[in-house]
Amino acid sequence: MVKDPGLDETIKKLTPQQIEKTINQVLKGEGARMKAYLTTCVHCGLCSEACHTFLSRDRDPNFSPVGKVKNTLWEMVKRKGKVDAEFIKNAARIVYTECGVCRRCSMYCPFGIDIAYMLLVVRRMLNLLNVVPAYLQDTTNSHAATMNQMWVQQDEWIDTLQWQEEEAQMEMAKARIPLDKEGAEVMYSVIAPEPKILAQLLSYMSQIMTVAGVDWTMPATDGWDNSNMAMYSGDFETMARVERLHYDTALRLKVKKIVMGECGHAFRGGAYDGPKWLSWRFPPVPLIHAIEWYYELLTTGRIKIIKKFKEPVTVQDPCNTVRGKGLHHQLRYIMNEMCEDFRDVDPRFEHNYCCMAGGGTINCGPPWTKSRAVSNRVKAEQLKATGAKYVVTPCHNCHSGIEQIISFYKLGMHTKFIADILIESIEKPQHLLA
Ligand code: SF4
Ligand code: SF4
Ligand code: SF4
């Protein structure tokens, strides 16, 4: 049994009245959509084959999408909220650690029932009961206090950008990371793991923007991190603060569009969940993902590939940008442009399996690492079958999740972001180097 103080300790403080009241309060607020799903589901189990946890756990029905709803939400509804603390703890294990809210199952349900939404409603209840995996709660606390997910302080942020500008200039003298430039064509957003542990990606983007001659900027103030784990912990108030600040920052800088770095969940927060929670019909500033951005730069000739990556390489389709926005063809274009030996996965595109890191599952932290890997054996088998040595993962969650799968199943592969390959492949004109 996995130990997690966010579940084990918090349930000790719950009272039956508190549980009942919270469940019914959330259910009441959900209205027609929830009722339609609950009454439409015919318990046929056709969604089961869609879920990597079901397939990876030898078809145990408890890990099927409908099984996860049955063991959580349906029981809560059936018992009118009268469930005990142990039930709540088990529900938290299921909805936070066994579902990446990847929405693959909705494509297999004849009625298109959005199971991920139903499990997110359970997360909302658990959040209001303070029963959240400890690491995920810490990430949410960081968003609430610092507006980024890794407690990066304002001075660290600026220092890191200056440091990475200097790194970029070692390669390309004309490279810059312009800060708070009003009226720029692009505001570039990243998530906190970039300044914290993957800072070289900032230098790479600085060089790519310089080669492409883009008028761009990054914010000097809070509002640069859109990773938004609060969206997945069920703390929608904090989620909305993060989204609002992100767009307020873009509006303050009067940029024409936001380019979101290689992160699927940050894209989801900015493109879908954030605006919906904030009751916006559309985001106030257009937002595109890095896949779209690189595609645009390549197809318009603003960057040119002159040296293809030679090793065999495959790709992960991030759910939030591929199932969410259909960017699989753009992603394949980039892969084929950059790589000499691109080997596609099967299944692919919107049918690709989730990495089992999304939806906040990776942020549930080390206690759940083994459980996550066991629940995604099919991803390991799928990657191994390509014979590739590298996996391109244009999403920070996919990147970390697939690294763990590679290590757990000893696949001997390595992960890369698109930018890792692009920076080695593009032409860097002589006049920018000097
Ligand atoms: S992990 Fe994906 S396929 Fe499985 S239940 Fe959750 S949303 Fe559905
Ligand atoms: S969610 Fe859809 S596919 Fe799954 S059991 Fe219900 S009706 Fe069947
Ligand atoms: S981490 Fe990647 S594959 Fe996993 S749910 Fe998110 S976008 Fe999908």
Tab-separated table of C-alpha atoms and ligand atoms in Angstrom:
chain	number	residue	atom	x	y	z
A	1	MET	CA	0.000	0.000	0.000
A	2	VAL	CA	1.451	3.381	-1.048
A	3	LYS	CA	1.873	5.853	1.813
A	4	ASP	CA	0.949	9.457	1.108
A	5	PRO	CA	0.298	11.877	3.982
A	6	GLY	CA	-1.970	13.925	1.725
A	7	LEU	CA	-4.375	10.992	1.806
A	8	ASP	CA	-3.477	9.025	4.955
A	9	GLU	CA	-3.376	11.931	7.418
A	10	THR	CA	-6.006	14.259	5.999
A	11	ILE	CA	-8.814	11.689	6.102
A	12	LYS	CA	-8.365	11.413	9.900
A	13	LYS	CA	-9.825	14.900	10.277
A	14	LEU	CA	-12.952	14.273	8.172
A	15	THR	CA	-16.402	14.026	9.724
A	16	PRO	CA	-19.327	12.181	8.062
A	17	GLN	CA	-21.299	15.456	7.947
A	18	GLN	CA	-18.455	17.272	6.194
A	19	ILE	CA	-18.114	14.515	3.587
A	20	GLU	CA	-21.844	14.374	2.882
A	21	LYS	CA	-22.251	18.134	2.688
A	22	THR	CA	-19.261	18.601	0.356
A	23	ILE	CA	-20.243	15.820	-2.050
A	24	ASN	CA	-23.813	17.055	-2.355
A	25	GLN	CA	-22.757	20.674	-2.700
A	26	VAL	CA	-20.461	19.853	-5.632
A	27	LEU	CA	-23.029	17.557	-7.277
A	28	LYS	CA	-25.694	20.250	-7.033
A	29	GLY	CA	-23.425	22.719	-8.826
A	30	GLU	CA	-22.727	20.380	-11.753
A	31	GLY	CA	-26.254	20.338	-13.168
A	32	ALA	CA	-27.437	18.893	-16.485
A	33	ARG	CA	-24.104	17.722	-17.928
A	34	MET	CA	-23.410	15.421	-15.010
A	35	LYS	CA	-26.989	14.133	-14.923
A	36	ALA	CA	-26.886	13.399	-18.659
A	37	TYR	CA	-23.683	11.379	-18.331
A	38	LEU	CA	-24.847	9.453	-15.288
A	39	THR	CA	-28.157	8.527	-16.872
A	40	THR	CA	-26.771	7.815	-20.364
A	41	CYS	CA	-24.045	5.344	-19.408
A	42	VAL	CA	-25.285	1.811	-20.074
A	43	HIS	CA	-22.324	0.165	-18.286
A	44	CYS	CA	-21.299	-1.590	-21.497
A	45	GLY	CA	-17.587	-1.345	-20.747
A	46	LEU	CA	-16.631	-0.390	-24.316
A	47	CYS	CA	-14.465	2.386	-22.887
A	48	SER	CA	-12.271	-0.173	-21.076
A	49	GLU	CA	-10.055	-1.009	-24.058
A	50	ALA	CA	-9.189	2.684	-24.358
A	51	CYS	CA	-7.491	3.008	-21.006
A	52	HIS	CA	-3.797	2.232	-20.629
A	53	THR	CA	-4.275	1.463	-16.919
A	54	PHE	CA	-6.874	-1.219	-17.688
A	55	LEU	CA	-4.715	-2.718	-20.461
A	56	SER	CA	-1.533	-2.522	-18.389
A	57	ARG	CA	-3.114	-4.089	-15.304
A	58	ASP	CA	-4.222	-7.278	-17.076
A	59	ARG	CA	-7.714	-5.982	-17.780
A	60	ASP	CA	-8.671	-5.579	-14.137
A	61	PRO	CA	-12.166	-4.000	-14.373
A	62	ASN	CA	-11.376	-1.738	-11.424
A	63	PHE	CA	-8.928	0.078	-13.690
A	64	SER	CA	-11.378	0.533	-16.568
A	65	PRO	CA	-12.716	4.063	-17.056
A	66	VAL	CA	-16.244	3.029	-16.136
A	67	GLY	CA	-14.880	1.047	-13.151
A	68	LYS	CA	-13.158	4.176	-11.858
A	69	VAL	CA	-16.430	6.113	-12.057
A	70	LYS	CA	-18.358	3.227	-10.508
A	71	ASN	CA	-15.976	3.009	-7.537
A	72	THR	CA	-16.090	6.750	-6.903
A	73	LEU	CA	-18.772	9.064	-8.276
A	74	TRP	CA	-21.571	6.563	-8.783
A	75	GLU	CA	-21.319	5.314	-5.217
A	76	MET	CA	-21.280	8.882	-3.938
A	77	VAL	CA	-24.429	9.651	-5.914
A	78	LYS	CA	-26.128	6.379	-4.991
A	79	ARG	CA	-25.415	6.827	-1.280
A	80	LYS	CA	-26.322	10.551	-1.446
A	81	GLY	CA	-22.892	11.489	-0.122
A	82	LYS	CA	-23.018	9.122	2.848
A	83	VAL	CA	-19.590	7.516	2.353
A	84	ASP	CA	-16.855	7.100	4.975
A	85	ALA	CA	-13.280	8.383	5.185
A	86	GLU	CA	-11.763	5.138	3.854
A	87	PHE	CA	-13.988	5.432	0.791
A	88	ILE	CA	-12.695	8.979	0.306
A	89	LYS	CA	-9.088	7.815	0.543
A	90	ASN	CA	-9.664	5.094	-2.035
A	91	ALA	CA	-11.459	7.563	-4.304
A	92	ALA	CA	-8.445	9.893	-4.068
A	93	ARG	CA	-6.076	7.082	-5.054
A	94	ILE	CA	-8.235	6.280	-8.082
A	95	VAL	CA	-8.942	9.765	-9.418
A	96	TYR	CA	-5.555	11.368	-8.748
A	97	THR	CA	-3.171	8.499	-9.464
A	98	GLU	CA	-4.975	6.134	-11.855
A	99	CYS	CA	-6.417	8.588	-14.342
A	100	GLY	CA	-4.387	11.057	-16.392
A	101	VAL	CA	-7.606	12.765	-17.595
A	102	CYS	CA	-6.327	12.038	-21.098
A	103	ARG	CA	-9.854	11.599	-22.547
A	104	ARG	CA	-8.937	8.627	-24.735
A	105	CYS	CA	-11.889	6.732	-23.278
A	106	SER	CA	-14.402	9.337	-24.486
A	107	MET	CA	-13.483	8.457	-28.073
A	108	TYR	CA	-14.393	4.818	-27.461
A	109	CYS	CA	-17.687	5.425	-25.666
A	110	PRO	CA	-20.600	5.226	-28.148
A	111	PHE	CA	-22.155	8.218	-26.359
A	112	GLY	CA	-18.957	10.228	-26.040
A	113	ILE	CA	-19.276	10.363	-22.265
A	114	ASP	CA	-16.498	12.487	-20.802
A	115	ILE	CA	-15.237	10.246	-18.023
A	116	ALA	CA	-12.238	12.468	-17.344
A	117	TYR	CA	-14.648	15.292	-16.533
A	118	MET	CA	-16.528	13.072	-14.074
A	119	LEU	CA	-13.299	12.077	-12.343
A	120	LEU	CA	-12.270	15.746	-12.211
A	121	VAL	CA	-15.552	16.475	-10.426
A	122	VAL	CA	-14.511	13.916	-7.804
A	123	ARG	CA	-11.147	15.696	-7.535
A	124	ARG	CA	-13.039	18.920	-6.873
A	125	MET	CA	-14.866	17.261	-3.968
A	126	LEU	CA	-11.614	15.870	-2.590
A	127	ASN	CA	-9.909	19.218	-2.891
A	128	LEU	CA	-12.681	20.826	-0.845
A	129	LEU	CA	-12.178	18.055	1.724
A	130	ASN	CA	-8.391	18.706	1.682
A	131	VAL	CA	-7.679	15.134	0.604
A	132	VAL	CA	-5.070	15.627	-2.129
A	133	PRO	CA	-1.752	13.761	-2.682
A	134	ALA	CA	0.887	15.707	-0.729
A	135	TYR	CA	3.213	16.477	-3.650
A	136	LEU	CA	0.348	17.671	-5.836
A	137	GLN	CA	-0.921	19.875	-3.011
A	138	ASP	CA	2.557	21.343	-2.571
A	139	THR	CA	2.601	22.250	-6.272
A	140	THR	CA	-0.806	23.890	-5.941
A	141	ASN	CA	0.381	25.785	-2.851
A	142	SER	CA	3.324	27.032	-4.884
A	143	HIS	CA	0.956	28.335	-7.566
A	144	ALA	CA	-1.145	30.064	-4.916
A	145	ALA	CA	1.858	31.715	-3.239
A	146	THR	CA	4.251	32.443	-6.129
A	147	MET	CA	2.072	31.973	-9.238
A	148	ASN	CA	4.431	29.298	-10.527
A	149	GLN	CA	4.625	25.621	-9.721
A	150	MET	CA	8.150	25.382	-8.281
A	151	TRP	CA	8.429	28.249	-5.793
A	152	VAL	CA	10.658	30.233	-8.219
A	153	GLN	CA	11.184	33.693	-6.697
A	154	GLN	CA	11.086	36.868	-8.774
A	155	ASP	CA	14.862	37.489	-8.521
A	156	GLU	CA	15.637	33.868	-9.460
A	157	TRP	CA	13.439	34.216	-12.521
A	158	ILE	CA	15.245	37.326	-13.785
A	159	ASP	CA	18.680	35.892	-12.877
A	160	THR	CA	17.945	32.697	-14.797
A	161	LEU	CA	16.789	34.562	-17.894
A	162	GLN	CA	19.931	36.724	-17.834
A	163	TRP	CA	22.090	33.633	-17.330
A	164	GLN	CA	20.420	31.840	-20.260
A	165	GLU	CA	20.747	34.937	-22.435
A	166	GLU	CA	24.496	34.814	-21.762
A	167	GLU	CA	24.522	31.079	-22.564
A	168	ALA	CA	22.723	31.784	-25.844
A	169	GLN	CA	25.227	34.525	-26.667
A	170	MET	CA	28.105	32.072	-26.279
A	171	GLU	CA	26.630	30.307	-29.323
A	172	MET	CA	25.076	33.281	-31.099
A	173	ALA	CA	26.307	36.764	-30.260
A	174	LYS	CA	23.089	38.477	-31.378
A	175	ALA	CA	20.777	36.336	-29.225
A	176	ARG	CA	18.639	38.144	-26.622
A	177	ILE	CA	15.861	37.384	-24.162
A	178	PRO	CA	13.884	40.655	-24.289
A	179	LEU	CA	11.963	41.336	-21.073
A	180	ASP	CA	8.658	43.203	-20.777
A	181	LYS	CA	8.816	44.543	-24.340
A	182	GLU	CA	5.502	46.234	-25.090
A	183	GLY	CA	3.781	45.520	-28.399
A	184	ALA	CA	5.946	42.503	-29.332
A	185	GLU	CA	4.653	39.974	-31.851
A	186	VAL	CA	5.020	37.128	-29.363
A	187	MET	CA	5.004	36.623	-25.600
A	188	TYR	CA	6.770	33.364	-24.900
A	189	SER	CA	5.512	31.426	-21.857
A	190	VAL	CA	7.222	28.557	-20.107
A	191	ILE	CA	6.532	26.479	-17.035
A	192	ALA	CA	8.591	26.521	-13.848
A	193	PRO	CA	10.638	23.367	-14.540
A	194	GLU	CA	12.377	25.368	-17.287
A	195	PRO	CA	14.062	28.008	-15.110
A	196	LYS	CA	14.382	25.497	-12.275
A	197	ILE	CA	15.845	22.353	-13.887
A	198	LEU	CA	15.857	22.648	-17.694
A	199	ALA	CA	17.184	26.175	-18.147
A	200	GLN	CA	18.984	25.344	-21.406
A	201	LEU	CA	15.577	25.313	-23.139
A	202	LEU	CA	15.397	29.091	-22.578
A	203	SER	CA	18.715	29.565	-24.318
A	204	TYR	CA	17.556	27.369	-27.215
A	205	MET	CA	14.378	29.419	-27.695
A	206	SER	CA	16.398	32.633	-27.576
A	207	GLN	CA	18.553	31.336	-30.453
A	208	ILE	CA	15.570	30.039	-32.449
A	209	MET	CA	13.750	33.390	-32.092
A	210	THR	CA	16.920	35.225	-33.134
A	211	VAL	CA	17.402	33.083	-36.250
A	212	ALA	CA	13.721	33.549	-37.148
A	213	GLY	CA	13.965	37.309	-36.583
A	214	VAL	CA	10.969	37.317	-34.258
A	215	ASP	CA	9.933	40.382	-32.284
A	216	TRP	CA	9.346	38.595	-28.968
A	217	THR	CA	9.372	39.070	-25.227
A	218	MET	CA	9.110	37.257	-21.924
A	219	PRO	CA	7.416	38.747	-18.865
A	220	ALA	CA	9.665	40.184	-16.173
A	221	THR	CA	6.928	39.779	-13.570
A	222	ASP	CA	4.745	36.918	-12.330
A	223	GLY	CA	2.417	35.599	-15.007
A	224	TRP	CA	5.031	33.647	-16.962
A	225	ASP	CA	4.115	30.150	-15.713
A	226	ASN	CA	0.897	28.641	-16.991
A	227	SER	CA	1.503	25.053	-15.890
A	228	ASN	CA	-1.398	25.199	-13.514
A	229	MET	CA	-1.432	22.061	-11.418
A	230	ALA	CA	-4.267	23.642	-9.423
A	231	MET	CA	-6.445	22.743	-12.419
A	232	TYR	CA	-5.703	19.096	-11.654
A	233	SER	CA	-5.789	19.171	-7.868
A	234	GLY	CA	-9.351	20.535	-8.006
A	235	ASP	CA	-8.455	23.981	-6.648
A	236	PHE	CA	-10.232	25.884	-9.406
A	237	GLU	CA	-9.968	29.228	-7.597
A	238	THR	CA	-6.165	29.090	-7.739
A	239	MET	CA	-6.359	27.717	-11.280
A	240	ALA	CA	-8.372	30.765	-12.324
A	241	ARG	CA	-5.903	33.164	-10.639
A	242	VAL	CA	-3.033	31.602	-12.592
A	243	GLU	CA	-4.895	31.802	-15.909
A	244	ARG	CA	-6.119	35.342	-15.347
A	245	LEU	CA	-2.653	36.599	-14.436
A	246	HIS	CA	-1.144	34.906	-17.476
A	247	TYR	CA	-3.556	36.679	-19.829
A	248	ASP	CA	-3.400	39.955	-17.858
A	249	THR	CA	0.363	39.884	-18.367
A	250	ALA	CA	-0.044	39.405	-22.128
A	251	LEU	CA	-2.601	42.250	-22.212
A	252	ARG	CA	-0.292	44.514	-20.189
A	253	LEU	CA	2.484	43.858	-22.689
A	254	LYS	CA	0.094	44.381	-25.633
A	255	VAL	CA	1.521	41.360	-27.468
A	256	LYS	CA	-0.161	39.966	-30.573
A	257	LYS	CA	-0.079	36.355	-29.428
A	258	ILE	CA	1.222	33.990	-26.775
A	259	VAL	CA	3.408	31.043	-27.693
A	260	MET	CA	3.205	28.364	-25.008
A	261	GLY	CA	6.374	26.282	-24.687
A	262	GLU	CA	6.475	22.506	-24.993
A	263	CYS	CA	3.873	21.761	-22.354
A	264	GLY	CA	0.524	20.094	-22.917
A	265	HIS	CA	-1.164	20.785	-19.608
A	266	ALA	CA	-0.174	24.461	-19.607
A	267	PHE	CA	-1.687	24.694	-23.071
A	268	ARG	CA	-4.867	23.040	-21.837
A	269	GLY	CA	-5.140	25.480	-18.931
A	270	GLY	CA	-4.720	28.487	-21.201
A	271	ALA	CA	-6.776	27.254	-24.133
A	272	TYR	CA	-9.656	25.368	-22.559
A	273	ASP	CA	-10.124	24.957	-18.820
A	274	GLY	CA	-8.994	28.432	-17.745
A	275	PRO	CA	-11.225	30.450	-20.081
A	276	LYS	CA	-14.173	28.164	-19.283
A	277	TRP	CA	-13.808	28.628	-15.533
A	278	LEU	CA	-13.367	32.378	-16.037
A	279	SER	CA	-16.570	32.462	-18.146
A	280	TRP	CA	-14.719	33.796	-21.183
A	281	ARG	CA	-16.026	32.789	-24.569
A	282	PHE	CA	-12.526	33.091	-26.025
A	283	PRO	CA	-9.147	33.900	-24.480
A	284	PRO	CA	-8.428	37.654	-24.761
A	285	VAL	CA	-5.091	37.018	-26.528
A	286	PRO	CA	-4.536	34.206	-29.088
A	287	LEU	CA	-2.509	31.345	-27.652
A	288	ILE	CA	-0.651	28.721	-29.677
A	289	HIS	CA	1.451	25.734	-28.639
A	290	ALA	CA	5.151	25.319	-29.463
A	291	ILE	CA	4.244	22.587	-31.996
A	292	GLU	CA	2.232	25.162	-33.973
A	293	TRP	CA	4.963	27.728	-33.556
A	294	TYR	CA	7.784	25.512	-34.852
A	295	TYR	CA	5.523	24.371	-37.701
A	296	GLU	CA	4.871	28.007	-38.630
A	297	LEU	CA	8.565	28.912	-38.485
A	298	LEU	CA	9.550	25.912	-40.623
A	299	THR	CA	6.813	26.200	-43.259
A	300	THR	CA	7.346	29.947	-43.732
A	301	GLY	CA	11.099	29.469	-44.059
A	302	ARG	CA	11.894	31.599	-41.014
A	303	ILE	CA	14.036	28.692	-39.803
A	304	LYS	CA	15.655	26.112	-42.108
A	305	ILE	CA	16.830	22.590	-41.373
A	306	ILE	CA	20.342	21.978	-42.678
A	307	LYS	CA	21.414	18.936	-40.644
A	308	LYS	CA	18.965	16.145	-39.835
A	309	PHE	CA	19.119	14.147	-36.599
A	310	LYS	CA	20.499	10.739	-37.596
A	311	GLU	CA	19.552	8.374	-34.746
A	312	PRO	CA	16.226	6.466	-34.838
A	313	VAL	CA	13.615	8.545	-33.094
A	314	THR	CA	9.928	8.217	-32.254
A	315	VAL	CA	7.398	10.599	-30.736
A	316	GLN	CA	4.752	10.983	-28.035
A	317	ASP	CA	1.478	12.655	-29.030
A	318	PRO	CA	0.591	14.796	-26.014
A	319	CYS	CA	-3.125	14.332	-25.279
A	320	ASN	CA	-3.770	17.990	-24.642
A	321	THR	CA	-2.345	19.189	-27.947
A	322	VAL	CA	-3.113	16.188	-30.163
A	323	ARG	CA	-6.393	14.781	-28.808
A	324	GLY	CA	-7.198	18.308	-27.606
A	325	LYS	CA	-6.286	20.356	-30.700
A	326	GLY	CA	-5.402	17.921	-33.479
A	327	LEU	CA	-1.759	18.950	-33.874
A	328	HIS	CA	-0.548	15.450	-34.852
A	329	HIS	CA	0.058	16.293	-38.530
A	330	GLN	CA	2.023	19.410	-37.624
A	331	LEU	CA	4.030	17.333	-35.152
A	332	ARG	CA	4.768	14.698	-37.842
A	333	TYR	CA	5.839	17.439	-40.263
A	334	ILE	CA	8.347	18.719	-37.697
A	335	MET	CA	9.596	15.195	-36.928
A	336	ASN	CA	10.128	14.340	-40.585
A	337	GLU	CA	11.833	17.660	-41.255
A	338	MET	CA	14.261	17.314	-38.330
A	339	CYS	CA	14.917	13.567	-38.331
A	340	GLU	CA	16.419	11.206	-40.863
A	341	ASP	CA	15.027	8.066	-39.224
A	342	PHE	CA	11.625	8.899	-37.750
A	343	ARG	CA	9.697	5.822	-36.614
A	344	ASP	CA	6.073	6.405	-35.816
A	345	VAL	CA	4.215	4.776	-32.941
A	346	ASP	CA	1.221	2.457	-33.171
A	347	PRO	CA	-1.432	3.483	-32.171
A	348	ARG	CA	-0.728	7.080	-33.047
A	349	PHE	CA	-2.266	10.530	-33.389
A	350	GLU	CA	-5.368	11.014	-31.226
A	351	HIS	CA	-5.411	7.246	-30.589
A	352	ASN	CA	-1.970	7.269	-29.005
A	353	TYR	CA	-1.775	6.170	-25.361
A	354	CYS	CA	-1.338	8.733	-22.624
A	355	CYS	CA	2.081	8.879	-20.981
A	356	MET	CA	0.424	8.304	-17.560
A	357	ALA	CA	2.039	11.478	-16.258
A	358	GLY	CA	-0.667	13.891	-17.283
A	359	GLY	CA	-3.579	15.300	-15.388
A	360	GLY	CA	-1.375	15.908	-12.346
A	361	THR	CA	-0.451	12.238	-11.901
A	362	ILE	CA	3.294	12.894	-12.174
A	363	ASN	CA	2.936	15.683	-9.640
A	364	CYS	CA	1.616	13.118	-7.151
A	365	GLY	CA	5.341	12.545	-6.777
A	366	PRO	CA	7.751	9.760	-5.800
A	367	PRO	CA	5.356	7.720	-3.620
A	368	TRP	CA	3.397	6.849	-6.767
A	369	THR	CA	6.248	6.360	-9.281
A	370	LYS	CA	6.076	2.558	-9.331
A	371	SER	CA	2.293	2.493	-9.470
A	372	ARG	CA	2.351	4.928	-12.430
A	373	ALA	CA	4.855	2.797	-14.325
A	374	VAL	CA	2.940	-0.442	-13.672
A	375	SER	CA	-0.177	1.293	-14.986
A	376	ASN	CA	1.515	2.089	-18.293
A	377	ARG	CA	3.150	-1.131	-19.415
A	378	VAL	CA	1.439	-0.688	-22.800
A	379	LYS	CA	3.314	2.563	-23.377
A	380	ALA	CA	6.626	0.767	-22.706
A	381	GLU	CA	5.691	-2.010	-25.154
A	382	GLN	CA	4.577	0.517	-27.756
A	383	LEU	CA	7.814	2.519	-27.532
A	384	LYS	CA	9.998	-0.594	-27.564
A	385	ALA	CA	8.291	-1.850	-30.744
A	386	THR	CA	9.485	1.223	-32.681
A	387	GLY	CA	13.144	0.266	-32.174
A	388	ALA	CA	13.910	3.959	-31.686
A	389	LYS	CA	16.666	5.204	-29.410
A	390	TYR	CA	15.031	8.552	-28.678
A	391	VAL	CA	11.480	9.702	-27.911
A	392	VAL	CA	10.498	13.276	-28.662
A	393	THR	CA	8.044	14.480	-26.023
A	394	PRO	CA	6.696	17.981	-26.734
A	395	CYS	CA	5.163	18.234	-23.264
A	396	HIS	CA	6.928	18.530	-19.916
A	397	ASN	CA	4.649	15.969	-18.303
A	398	CYS	CA	5.072	13.473	-21.123
A	399	HIS	CA	8.825	14.065	-20.906
A	400	SER	CA	9.031	13.211	-17.200
A	401	GLY	CA	6.474	10.394	-17.416
A	402	ILE	CA	8.189	8.690	-20.326
A	403	GLU	CA	11.600	9.042	-18.676
A	404	GLN	CA	10.204	7.093	-15.733
A	405	ILE	CA	8.719	4.421	-18.018
A	406	ILE	CA	12.026	4.075	-19.881
A	407	SER	CA	13.862	3.660	-16.591
A	408	PHE	CA	11.325	1.276	-14.984
A	409	TYR	CA	11.132	-1.039	-18.022
A	410	LYS	CA	14.854	-0.607	-18.849
A	411	LEU	CA	14.127	0.386	-22.450
A	412	GLY	CA	17.533	1.994	-22.981
A	413	MET	CA	15.948	4.991	-24.693
A	414	HIS	CA	16.226	8.739	-24.044
A	415	THR	CA	13.738	11.592	-24.162
A	416	LYS	CA	14.149	14.861	-26.008
A	417	PHE	CA	12.100	18.001	-26.531
A	418	ILE	CA	11.622	19.281	-30.095
A	419	ALA	CA	13.912	22.201	-29.233
A	420	ASP	CA	16.746	19.811	-28.241
A	421	ILE	CA	16.881	18.529	-31.817
A	422	LEU	CA	15.911	21.738	-33.583
A	423	ILE	CA	18.771	23.694	-32.058
A	424	GLU	CA	21.250	21.227	-33.567
A	425	SER	CA	19.503	21.051	-36.945
A	426	ILE	CA	18.731	24.607	-38.018
A	427	GLU	CA	20.853	26.953	-40.051
A	428	LYS	CA	22.448	29.663	-37.901
A	429	PRO	CA	23.452	32.477	-40.267
A	430	GLN	CA	27.026	33.731	-39.899
A	431	HIS	CA	26.035	37.368	-39.287
A	432	LEU	CA	24.166	36.341	-36.098
A	433	LEU	CA	27.095	34.375	-34.710
A	434	ALA	CA	29.644	37.154	-34.771
B	1	SF4	S1	-6.597	7.660	-17.943
B	1	SF4	FE1	-7.526	8.415	-19.836
B	1	SF4	S2	-8.485	6.604	-20.740
B	1	SF4	FE2	-8.094	6.097	-18.601
B	1	SF4	S3	-9.962	6.659	-17.499
B	1	SF4	FE3	-8.648	8.428	-17.402
B	1	SF4	S4	-9.254	9.683	-19.137
B	1	SF4	FE4	-10.057	7.642	-19.514
B	2	SF4	S1	-18.885	5.363	-20.366
B	2	SF4	FE1	-19.713	4.814	-22.367
B	2	SF4	S2	-18.451	3.075	-23.054
B	2	SF4	FE2	-18.099	3.320	-20.870
B	2	SF4	S3	-19.527	1.936	-19.890
B	2	SF4	FE3	-20.576	3.923	-20.005
B	2	SF4	S4	-21.684	3.873	-21.942
B	2	SF4	FE4	-20.232	2.193	-22.009
B	3	SF4	S1	1.360	14.373	-20.014
B	3	SF4	FE1	1.344	14.252	-22.152
B	3	SF4	S2	0.420	12.285	-22.787
B	3	SF4	FE2	0.143	12.544	-20.629
B	3	SF4	S3	-1.867	13.462	-20.378
B	3	SF4	FE3	-0.529	15.184	-20.573
B	3	SF4	S4	-0.330	15.657	-22.608
B	3	SF4	FE4	-1.255	13.604	-22.439
